[in-house]
Amino acid sequence: DSMGETFSYEGMAKKSGAVAGLCTFIINIIMYYDVVIQVEPKRQALREATETLNAANEKSAAMKAQVAELEAQLAKLMSEFDKAMKEKNAVMAEAQKCQTKLDMAQRLVNALSANGVIWEQTVARAGEELVYIPGDTLVACSFASYVGVFTRQYRESCVEKFIEFLTQKGVPLGPKP
């Protein structure tokens, strides 16, 4: 358009057919140049964008690989943590169970220690009273064998005589045979 109306195929065809073909060639070269001038920066921008995209994709792939690795490590650590927590809970339950047993054993020991004093006193008293067992047994057997069927007054009188007789013979008797 800027070349004028005469510089066209029709305008040159009136003058010469060869010049008209050359004119078409020049017009096409100029149009190609205009397109190249417009397209080349776009091609350059496309190359730069493609390079940037490839670099970003590489970084993204590296980041995804790192994220996958970190997720695998996290999963491993979570598994170890869960295992440790289960083990901790089992140990805590066992400790609670042991503490309960210890408390119960302590209560039993305390109860038995109180009974231990009673048992010690009983054993000490039984040792002292062991001497009286044959005499007291003799009085009880005599009562059951000879006077069990009589009146109370007669029975008490007989028991007193048994005790008096055994005392004279030196048989040890308890305070209340």
Coordinates of N, CA, C and O in Angstrom, one line a residue:
D1 N 0.8 -1.2 0.0 CA 0.0 0.0 0.0 C 0.9 1.3 0.0 O 0.5 2.3 -0.6
S2 N 2.0 1.2 0.7 CA 2.8 2.4 0.7 C 3.7 2.6 -0.5 O 4.3 3.6 -0.7
M3 N 3.6 1.6 -1.4 CA 4.4 1.7 -2.6 C 3.6 2.4 -3.8 O 4.2 2.6 -4.8
G4 N 2.4 2.6 -3.5 CA 1.6 3.3 -4.6 C 0.8 2.3 -5.3 O 1.0 1.1 -5.3
E5 N -0.1 2.8 -6.1 CA -1.0 2.0 -6.8 C -0.4 1.4 -8.1 O -0.8 0.4 -8.6
T6 N 0.6 2.1 -8.6 CA 1.2 1.6 -9.8 C 2.2 0.4 -9.6 O 2.5 -0.3 -10.5
F7 N 2.6 0.3 -8.3 CA 3.5 -0.8 -8.0 C 2.7 -2.0 -7.5 O 2.6 -2.4 -6.4
S8 N 2.0 -2.6 -8.5 CA 1.2 -3.8 -8.3 C 1.3 -4.6 -9.5 O 1.8 -4.2 -10.6
Y9 N 0.8 -5.8 -9.4 CA 0.9 -6.7 -10.5 C 0.1 -6.2 -11.7 O 0.6 -6.2 -12.9
E10 N -1.0 -5.6 -11.5 CA -1.9 -5.1 -12.6 C -1.2 -3.9 -13.2 O -1.2 -3.7 -14.4
G11 N -0.6 -3.0 -12.3 CA 0.0 -1.8 -12.8 C 1.2 -2.1 -13.6 O 1.5 -1.5 -14.7
M12 N 2.0 -3.1 -13.3 CA 3.2 -3.5 -14.0 C 2.9 -4.4 -15.2 O 3.7 -4.4 -16.1
A13 N 1.8 -5.1 -15.1 CA 1.5 -6.0 -16.2 C 1.2 -5.2 -17.5 O 1.4 -5.6 -18.6
K14 N 0.8 -4.0 -17.3 CA 0.5 -3.1 -18.4 C 1.8 -2.7 -19.1 O 1.8 -2.5 -20.3
K15 N 2.9 -2.7 -18.3 CA 4.2 -2.3 -18.9 C 5.0 -3.5 -19.4 O 5.6 -3.4 -20.5
S16 N 5.1 -4.5 -18.5 CA 5.9 -5.7 -18.9 C 5.4 -6.9 -18.1 O 5.3 -6.8 -16.8
G17 N 5.3 -8.0 -18.6 CA 4.8 -9.2 -17.9 C 5.9 -9.7 -17.0 O 5.6 -10.2 -15.9
A18 N 7.2 -9.6 -17.4 CA 8.3 -10.1 -16.5 C 8.4 -9.1 -15.3 O 8.7 -9.6 -14.2
V19 N 8.3 -7.8 -15.5 CA 8.4 -6.9 -14.4 C 7.2 -7.1 -13.5 O 7.3 -7.0 -12.3
A20 N 6.0 -7.5 -14.0 CA 4.8 -7.8 -13.2 C 5.1 -9.0 -12.3 O 4.8 -9.0 -11.1
G21 N 5.8 -10.0 -12.8 CA 6.1 -11.2 -12.0 C 7.2 -10.8 -10.9 O 7.1 -11.2 -9.7
L22 N 8.2 -10.0 -11.3 CA 9.2 -9.5 -10.4 C 8.5 -8.6 -9.3 O 8.9 -8.7 -8.1
C23 N 7.5 -7.8 -9.7 CA 6.8 -6.9 -8.8 C 6.0 -7.8 -7.8 O 6.1 -7.5 -6.6
T24 N 5.4 -8.9 -8.2 CA 4.7 -9.8 -7.3 C 5.7 -10.4 -6.3 O 5.4 -10.5 -5.1
F25 N 6.9 -10.8 -6.8 CA 7.9 -11.4 -6.0 C 8.3 -10.4 -4.9 O 8.4 -10.7 -3.7
I26 N 8.6 -9.2 -5.2 CA 9.0 -8.1 -4.3 C 7.9 -7.8 -3.3 O 8.2 -7.7 -2.1
I27 N 6.7 -7.8 -3.7 CA 5.6 -7.5 -2.8 C 5.5 -8.7 -1.8 O 5.3 -8.5 -0.6
N28 N 5.6 -9.9 -2.3 CA 5.5 -11.1 -1.4 C 6.7 -11.1 -0.4 O 6.6 -11.4 0.8
I29 N 7.9 -10.7 -0.9 CA 9.1 -10.6 0.0 C 8.8 -9.6 1.1 O 9.2 -9.8 2.3
I30 N 8.3 -8.4 0.7 CA 8.0 -7.4 1.7 C 7.0 -7.9 2.7 O 7.1 -7.6 3.9
M31 N 5.9 -8.6 2.2 CA 4.9 -9.1 3.1 C 5.5 -10.2 4.1 O 5.3 -10.2 5.3
Y32 N 6.4 -11.0 3.5 CA 7.1 -12.0 4.3 C 8.0 -11.3 5.4 O 8.0 -11.7 6.5
Y33 N 8.7 -10.2 5.0 CA 9.5 -9.5 5.9 C 8.6 -8.9 7.0 O 9.0 -9.0 8.2
D34 N 7.5 -8.3 6.7 CA 6.6 -7.8 7.7 C 6.1 -8.9 8.7 O 6.1 -8.6 9.9
V35 N 5.8 -10.0 8.1 CA 5.4 -11.2 9.0 C 6.5 -11.6 9.8 O 6.4 -11.9 11.0
V36 N 7.7 -11.7 9.2 CA 8.9 -12.2 10.0 C 9.2 -11.2 11.1 O 9.5 -11.6 12.3
I37 N 9.1 -9.9 10.8 CA 9.4 -8.8 11.8 C 8.3 -9.0 13.0 O 8.7 -8.8 14.1
Q38 N 7.1 -9.3 12.7 CA 6.1 -9.5 13.7 C 6.2 -10.8 14.4 O 6.0 -10.9 15.6
V39 N 6.6 -11.9 13.7 CA 6.5 -13.2 14.2 C 7.8 -13.5 15.0 O 7.8 -14.2 16.0
E40 N 9.0 -13.1 14.5 CA 10.3 -13.4 15.1 C 10.3 -13.0 16.6 O 10.8 -13.9 17.4
P41 N 9.9 -11.8 17.0 CA 9.9 -11.6 18.5 C 9.0 -12.5 19.2 O 9.3 -12.9 20.4
K42 N 7.9 -12.9 18.5 CA 7.0 -13.9 19.2 C 7.6 -15.2 19.3 O 7.5 -15.9 20.3
R43 N 8.4 -15.6 18.3 CA 9.1 -16.9 18.3 C 10.2 -16.8 19.4 O 10.4 -17.8 20.2
Q44 N 10.9 -15.7 19.5 CA 11.9 -15.6 20.5 C 11.2 -15.6 21.9 O 11.7 -16.3 22.8
A45 N 10.1 -15.0 22.1 CA 9.4 -15.0 23.3 C 8.9 -16.4 23.6 O 9.0 -16.9 24.8
L46 N 8.5 -17.2 22.6 CA 8.1 -18.5 22.7 C 9.2 -19.4 23.2 O 9.1 -20.2 24.1
R47 N 10.4 -19.2 22.6 CA 11.6 -20.0 23.0 C 11.9 -19.7 24.4 O 12.2 -20.6 25.2
E48 N 11.9 -18.4 24.8 CA 12.2 -18.0 26.2 C 11.2 -18.6 27.2 O 11.5 -19.1 28.2
A49 N 9.9 -18.5 26.8 CA 8.9 -19.1 27.6 C 9.0 -20.6 27.7 O 8.8 -21.2 28.8
T50 N 9.3 -21.3 26.6 CA 9.5 -22.7 26.7 C 10.7 -23.1 27.6 O 10.6 -24.0 28.4
E51 N 11.8 -22.3 27.5 CA 13.0 -22.6 28.3 C 12.6 -22.4 29.8 O 12.9 -23.1 30.7
T52 N 11.8 -21.3 30.1 CA 11.4 -21.0 31.4 C 10.5 -22.1 31.9 O 10.6 -22.6 33.1
L53 N 9.6 -22.6 31.0 CA 8.7 -23.6 31.4 C 9.4 -24.9 31.7 O 9.2 -25.6 32.7
N54 N 10.4 -25.2 30.8 CA 11.2 -26.5 31.0 C 12.0 -26.4 32.4 O 12.0 -27.3 33.1
A55 N 12.5 -25.2 32.6 CA 13.2 -25.0 33.9 C 12.3 -25.1 35.1 O 12.6 -25.8 36.1
A56 N 11.1 -24.5 34.9 CA 10.1 -24.6 36.0 C 9.6 -26.1 36.2 O 9.4 -26.6 37.3
N57 N 9.5 -26.8 35.1 CA 9.1 -28.2 35.1 C 10.1 -29.0 35.8 O 9.8 -30.0 36.6
E58 N 11.4 -28.7 35.5 CA 12.5 -29.5 36.1 C 12.5 -29.2 37.7 O 12.7 -30.1 38.5
K59 N 12.3 -27.9 38.0 CA 12.3 -27.5 39.4 C 11.1 -28.2 40.1 O 11.2 -28.7 41.2
S60 N 9.9 -28.2 39.4 CA 8.7 -28.8 39.9 C 9.0 -30.3 40.1 O 8.6 -30.9 41.1
A61 N 9.6 -31.0 39.1 CA 9.9 -32.4 39.3 C 10.8 -32.7 40.4 O 10.6 -33.6 41.2
A62 N 11.8 -31.8 40.6 CA 12.8 -31.9 41.7 C 12.0 -31.7 43.0 O 12.2 -32.5 44.0
M63 N 11.1 -30.7 43.1 CA 10.4 -30.5 44.3 C 9.4 -31.6 44.6 O 9.3 -32.0 45.7
K64 N 8.8 -32.2 43.5 CA 7.9 -33.3 43.7 C 8.6 -34.5 44.3 O 8.2 -35.2 45.1
A65 N 9.8 -34.7 43.7 CA 10.7 -35.8 44.2 C 11.1 -35.6 45.7 O 11.0 -36.5 46.5
Q66 N 11.4 -34.4 46.0 CA 11.8 -34.0 47.4 C 10.6 -34.2 48.3 O 10.7 -34.7 49.4
V67 N 9.4 -33.7 47.8 CA 8.2 -33.9 48.6 C 7.9 -35.4 48.8 O 7.5 -35.8 49.9
A68 N 8.0 -36.2 47.8 CA 7.8 -37.6 47.9 C 8.7 -38.2 48.9 O 8.3 -39.1 49.7
E69 N 10.0 -37.8 48.8 CA 11.0 -38.3 49.8 C 10.6 -37.9 51.2 O 10.7 -38.7 52.1
L70 N 10.3 -36.7 51.4 CA 9.9 -36.2 52.7 C 8.6 -36.8 53.2 O 8.5 -37.2 54.4
E71 N 7.7 -37.1 52.3 CA 6.5 -37.8 52.7 C 6.8 -39.2 53.1 O 6.2 -39.7 54.1
A72 N 7.7 -39.9 52.4 CA 8.1 -41.2 52.8 C 8.8 -41.2 54.2 O 8.5 -42.1 55.0
Q73 N 9.7 -40.2 54.4 CA 10.3 -40.1 55.7 C 9.3 -39.8 56.8 O 9.4 -40.4 57.9
L74 N 8.3 -38.9 56.4 CA 7.3 -38.6 57.4 C 6.5 -39.9 57.7 O 6.2 -40.2 58.9
A75 N 6.1 -40.7 56.7 CA 5.4 -41.9 56.9 C 6.2 -42.9 57.8 O 5.6 -43.5 58.7
K76 N 7.5 -43.0 57.6 CA 8.3 -43.8 58.4 C 8.4 -43.3 59.8 O 8.2 -44.1 60.7
L77 N 8.6 -42.0 60.0 CA 8.6 -41.4 61.3 C 7.3 -41.6 62.0 O 7.2 -41.9 63.2
M78 N 6.2 -41.4 61.3 CA 4.8 -41.6 61.9 C 4.7 -43.0 62.3 O 4.1 -43.3 63.4
S79 N 5.1 -44.0 61.5 CA 5.0 -45.4 61.9 C 5.9 -45.7 63.1 O 5.4 -46.4 64.0
E80 N 7.1 -45.1 63.2 CA 7.9 -45.3 64.4 C 7.3 -44.6 65.6 O 7.3 -45.2 66.7
F81 N 6.7 -43.5 65.4 CA 6.0 -42.8 66.5 C 4.9 -43.6 67.0 O 4.7 -43.7 68.2
D82 N 4.0 -44.1 66.1 CA 2.9 -44.9 66.5 C 3.4 -46.2 67.2 O 2.8 -46.5 68.3
K83 N 4.4 -46.8 66.7 CA 5.0 -48.0 67.4 C 5.5 -47.6 68.8 O 5.2 -48.3 69.8
A84 N 6.2 -46.5 68.9 CA 6.7 -46.0 70.2 C 5.6 -45.7 71.1 O 5.6 -46.0 72.3
M85 N 4.5 -45.1 70.6 CA 3.3 -44.7 71.5 C 2.6 -46.0 72.0 O 2.2 -46.1 73.1
K86 N 2.5 -47.0 71.1 CA 1.9 -48.2 71.5 C 2.8 -48.9 72.6 O 2.2 -49.4 73.6
E87 N 4.1 -48.9 72.3 CA 5.0 -49.4 73.3 C 4.9 -48.7 74.6 O 4.8 -49.3 75.7
K88 N 4.8 -47.3 74.6 CA 4.7 -46.5 75.8 C 3.4 -46.8 76.5 O 3.4 -47.0 77.7
N89 N 2.3 -46.9 75.7 CA 1.0 -47.2 76.4 C 1.1 -48.6 77.0 O 0.5 -48.7 78.1
A90 N 1.7 -49.5 76.4 CA 1.8 -50.9 76.9 C 2.6 -50.8 78.2 O 2.2 -51.5 79.2
V91 N 3.7 -50.1 78.2 CA 4.6 -50.0 79.4 C 3.8 -49.3 80.5 O 3.9 -49.6 81.7
M92 N 3.1 -48.2 80.1 CA 2.3 -47.5 81.1 C 1.2 -48.4 81.7 O 1.0 -48.3 83.0
A93 N 0.6 -49.2 80.9 CA -0.4 -50.1 81.4 C 0.2 -51.1 82.3 O -0.3 -51.4 83.4
E94 N 1.4 -51.6 81.9 CA 2.1 -52.6 82.8 C 2.5 -51.9 84.1 O 2.4 -52.5 85.2
A95 N 3.0 -50.7 84.0 CA 3.4 -50.0 85.2 C 2.2 -49.7 86.1 O 2.3 -49.9 87.4
Q96 N 1.1 -49.4 85.6 CA -0.2 -49.2 86.4 C -0.6 -50.5 87.0 O -1.0 -50.6 88.2
K97 N -0.5 -51.6 86.3 CA -0.8 -52.9 86.8 C 0.1 -53.3 87.9 O -0.3 -53.8 89.0
C98 N 1.4 -53.0 87.7 CA 2.4 -53.3 88.8 C 2.2 -52.4 90.0 O 2.3 -52.9 91.1
Q99 N 1.8 -51.2 89.8 CA 1.5 -50.2 90.9 C 0.3 -50.7 91.7 O 0.3 -50.7 92.9
T100 N -0.7 -51.2 91.0 CA -1.9 -51.7 91.6 C -1.5 -53.0 92.5 O -2.0 -53.1 93.6
K101 N -0.7 -53.9 91.9 CA -0.3 -55.0 92.6 C 0.6 -54.6 93.8 O 0.4 -55.2 94.9
L102 N 1.4 -53.7 93.6 CA 2.2 -53.2 94.7 C 1.4 -52.6 95.8 O 1.6 -52.9 97.0
D103 N 0.4 -51.8 95.5 CA -0.5 -51.2 96.5 C -1.3 -52.3 97.2 O -1.4 -52.3 98.5
M104 N -1.7 -53.3 96.5 CA -2.5 -54.4 97.1 C -1.5 -55.2 98.0 O -1.9 -55.6 99.1
A105 N -0.3 -55.4 97.6 CA 0.7 -56.2 98.4 C 1.0 -55.4 99.6 O 1.1 -55.9 100.7
Q106 N 1.1 -54.0 99.5 CA 1.4 -53.2 100.6 C 0.3 -53.3 101.7 O 0.5 -53.3 102.9
R107 N -1.0 -53.2 101.2 CA -2.1 -53.3 102.1 C -2.1 -54.7 102.8 O -2.4 -54.8 104.0
L108 N -1.8 -55.7 102.0 CA -1.7 -57.1 102.6 C -0.7 -57.2 103.7 O -0.9 -57.7 104.7
V109 N 0.5 -56.6 103.3 CA 1.6 -56.6 104.3 C 1.2 -55.8 105.6 O 1.5 -56.3 106.7
N110 N 0.6 -54.7 105.4 CA 0.2 -53.9 106.5 C -0.9 -54.7 107.4 O -0.8 -54.7 108.6
A111 N -1.8 -55.3 106.7 CA -2.8 -56.1 107.4 C -2.2 -57.3 108.1 O -2.5 -57.6 109.3
L112 N -1.2 -57.9 107.4 CA -0.6 -59.1 108.0 C 0.4 -58.6 109.2 O 0.5 -59.4 110.1
S113 N 0.9 -57.5 109.0 CA 1.8 -57.0 110.1 C 1.0 -56.7 111.4 O 1.4 -57.0 112.5
A114 N -0.2 -56.2 111.2 CA -1.1 -56.0 112.3 C -1.5 -57.4 112.9 O -1.4 -57.6 114.1
N115 N -1.8 -58.3 112.0 CA -2.0 -59.7 112.5 C -0.8 -60.3 113.1 O -0.8 -61.2 113.9
G116 N 0.4 -59.9 112.5 CA 1.7 -60.5 113.0 C 1.9 -60.2 114.5 O 2.3 -61.0 115.2
V117 N 1.5 -59.0 114.9 CA 1.6 -58.6 116.3 C 0.7 -59.5 117.1 O 1.1 -60.1 118.2
I118 N -0.5 -59.7 116.6 CA -1.5 -60.6 117.3 C -0.9 -62.0 117.4 O -0.9 -62.7 118.4
W119 N -0.4 -62.5 116.2 CA 0.2 -63.8 116.2 C 1.4 -64.0 117.1 O 1.6 -65.0 117.8
E120 N 2.2 -62.9 117.2 CA 3.4 -63.0 118.1 C 2.9 -63.1 119.5 O 3.5 -63.9 120.3
Q121 N 1.9 -62.3 119.9 CA 1.4 -62.4 121.2 C 0.8 -63.8 121.5 O 1.0 -64.4 122.6
T122 N 0.1 -64.3 120.5 CA -0.6 -65.6 120.6 C 0.5 -66.7 120.8 O 0.3 -67.6 121.6
V123 N 1.5 -66.6 120.0 CA 2.6 -67.6 120.0 C 3.3 -67.6 121.4 O 3.6 -68.6 122.0
A124 N 3.6 -66.3 121.8 CA 4.2 -66.2 123.1 C 3.4 -66.8 124.2 O 3.8 -67.5 125.1
R125 N 2.1 -66.4 124.2 CA 1.1 -66.9 125.2 C 1.0 -68.4 125.1 O 0.9 -69.1 126.1
A126 N 0.9 -68.9 123.8 CA 0.7 -70.4 123.6 C 1.9 -71.1 124.1 O 1.8 -72.2 124.7
G127 N 3.1 -70.5 124.0 CA 4.3 -71.2 124.6 C 4.2 -71.3 126.1 O 4.6 -72.3 126.7
E128 N 3.8 -70.2 126.7 CA 3.6 -70.2 128.1 C 2.5 -71.2 128.6 O 2.6 -71.9 129.6
E129 N 1.4 -71.2 127.8 CA 0.2 -72.0 128.1 C 0.4 -73.5 127.7 O -0.4 -74.3 128.1
L130 N 1.4 -73.8 126.9 CA 1.6 -75.2 126.5 C 1.8 -76.1 127.7 O 1.4 -77.3 127.6
V131 N 2.3 -75.6 128.7 CA 2.6 -76.4 130.0 C 1.2 -76.8 130.6 O 1.1 -77.9 131.2
Y132 N 0.2 -76.0 130.4 CA -1.1 -76.2 131.1 C -2.0 -77.2 130.3 O -3.0 -77.7 130.8
I133 N -1.7 -77.5 129.0 CA -2.6 -78.3 128.2 C -2.8 -79.6 128.8 O -4.0 -80.1 128.8
P134 N -1.9 -80.4 129.2 CA -2.2 -81.7 129.7 C -3.1 -81.7 130.9 O -4.1 -82.4 131.0
G135 N -2.9 -80.8 131.9 CA -3.7 -80.7 133.1 C -5.1 -80.2 132.7 O -6.1 -80.8 133.2
D136 N -5.2 -79.2 131.9 CA -6.5 -78.7 131.5 C -7.3 -79.7 130.7 O -8.5 -79.8 130.9
T137 N -6.6 -80.5 129.9 CA -7.3 -81.5 129.1 C -7.8 -82.6 130.1 O -8.9 -83.2 129.9
L138 N -7.0 -82.9 131.1 CA -7.4 -84.0 132.0 C -8.7 -83.5 132.8 O -9.6 -84.3 133.0
V139 N -8.7 -82.2 133.2 CA -9.9 -81.7 133.9 C -11.1 -81.8 132.9 O -12.2 -82.2 133.3
A140 N -11.0 -81.4 131.7 CA -12.1 -81.4 130.7 C -12.6 -82.8 130.4 O -13.8 -83.1 130.4
C141 N -11.6 -83.8 130.3 CA -12.0 -85.1 130.0 C -12.7 -85.8 131.2 O -13.7 -86.5 131.0
S142 N -12.3 -85.5 132.4 CA -12.9 -86.0 133.6 C -14.3 -85.4 133.7 O -15.2 -86.2 134.0
F143 N -14.5 -84.2 133.4 CA -15.8 -83.6 133.5 C -16.7 -84.2 132.5 O -17.8 -84.6 132.8
A144 N -16.3 -84.4 131.2 CA -17.1 -85.0 130.2 C -17.4 -86.4 130.5 O -18.5 -86.9 130.2
S145 N -16.4 -87.2 131.0 CA -16.6 -88.6 131.3 C -17.5 -88.9 132.5 O -18.2 -89.9 132.5
Y146 N -17.3 -88.2 133.6 CA -17.9 -88.6 134.8 C -19.0 -87.7 135.3 O -19.9 -88.2 136.0
V147 N -19.1 -86.4 135.1 CA -20.1 -85.6 135.7 C -21.0 -84.8 134.8 O -21.7 -84.0 135.2
G148 N -20.9 -85.1 133.5 CA -21.7 -84.3 132.5 C -23.2 -84.4 132.7 O -23.9 -83.5 132.3
V149 N -23.7 -85.5 133.3 CA -25.1 -85.7 133.4 C -25.7 -85.2 134.7 O -26.9 -85.2 134.8
F150 N -24.9 -84.8 135.6 CA -25.4 -84.3 136.9 C -25.8 -82.9 136.9 O -25.6 -82.2 136.0
T151 N -26.3 -82.4 138.1 CA -26.7 -81.0 138.2 C -25.5 -80.1 138.2 O -24.4 -80.5 138.4
R152 N -25.8 -78.9 138.0 CA -24.7 -77.9 137.9 C -23.9 -77.7 139.2 O -22.7 -77.7 139.1
Q153 N -24.6 -77.7 140.3 CA -23.9 -77.5 141.6 C -23.0 -78.7 141.8 O -21.9 -78.6 142.2
Y154 N -23.5 -79.9 141.5 CA -22.7 -81.1 141.8 C -21.5 -81.1 140.8 O -20.4 -81.5 141.2
R155 N -21.7 -80.7 139.6 CA -20.6 -80.7 138.6 C -19.6 -79.7 139.0 O -18.4 -80.0 138.9
E156 N -19.9 -78.5 139.4 CA -18.9 -77.5 139.9 C -18.2 -78.0 141.1 O -17.0 -77.8 141.2
S157 N -18.8 -78.7 142.0 CA -18.1 -79.3 143.1 C -17.1 -80.3 142.7 O -16.0 -80.4 143.2
C158 N -17.5 -81.2 141.8 CA -16.6 -82.2 141.3 C -15.4 -81.6 140.6 O -14.3 -82.1 140.8
V159 N -15.6 -80.6 139.8 CA -14.5 -80.0 139.0 C -13.5 -79.3 140.0 O -12.3 -79.4 139.9
E160 N -14.0 -78.7 141.1 CA -13.2 -78.1 142.1 C -12.3 -79.2 142.8 O -11.1 -79.0 143.0
K161 N -12.9 -80.4 143.0 CA -12.2 -81.5 143.6 C -11.1 -82.0 142.7 O -10.0 -82.4 143.1
F162 N -11.5 -82.1 141.4 CA -10.5 -82.6 140.4 C -9.3 -81.6 140.4 O -8.1 -82.1 140.4
I163 N -9.6 -80.3 140.4 CA -8.5 -79.3 140.3 C -7.7 -79.4 141.6 O -6.4 -79.4 141.5
E164 N -8.3 -79.6 142.7 CA -7.6 -79.7 144.0 C -6.7 -80.9 144.0 O -5.5 -80.8 144.4
F165 N -7.2 -82.0 143.5 CA -6.4 -83.3 143.5 C -5.2 -83.1 142.6 O -4.1 -83.5 142.9
L166 N -5.4 -82.5 141.4 CA -4.3 -82.4 140.4 C -3.3 -81.4 140.9 O -2.1 -81.6 140.7
T167 N -3.7 -80.4 141.6 CA -2.8 -79.4 142.1 C -1.9 -80.0 143.2 O -0.7 -79.8 143.3
Q168 N -2.5 -80.9 144.0 CA -1.7 -81.6 145.1 C -0.7 -82.5 144.4 O 0.4 -82.7 145.0
K169 N -1.0 -83.1 143.3 CA -0.1 -84.0 142.6 C 0.9 -83.3 141.8 O 1.8 -83.9 141.2
G170 N 0.9 -81.9 141.7 CA 1.9 -81.1 141.0 C 1.6 -81.0 139.5 O 2.5 -80.7 138.8
V171 N 0.4 -81.3 139.1 CA 0.1 -81.1 137.6 C -0.2 -79.6 137.4 O -1.1 -79.0 138.0
P172 N 0.5 -79.0 136.4 CA 0.3 -77.6 136.2 C -1.1 -77.4 135.5 O -1.4 -78.1 134.5
L173 N -1.8 -76.4 136.0 CA -3.2 -76.1 135.4 C -3.2 -74.6 135.1 O -2.6 -73.7 135.7
G174 N -4.0 -74.3 134.1 CA -4.2 -72.9 133.7 C -5.0 -72.1 134.7 O -5.6 -72.7 135.6
P175 N -5.1 -70.8 134.5 CA -5.9 -70.0 135.4 C -7.3 -70.4 135.5 O -8.0 -70.3 136.5
K176 N -7.9 -70.8 134.4 CA -9.3 -71.3 134.3 C -9.4 -72.6 133.6 O -9.7 -72.6 132.4
P177 N -9.1 -73.7 134.3 CA -9.0 -75.0 133.6 C -10.4 -75.5 133.2 O -11.4 -75.1 133.7

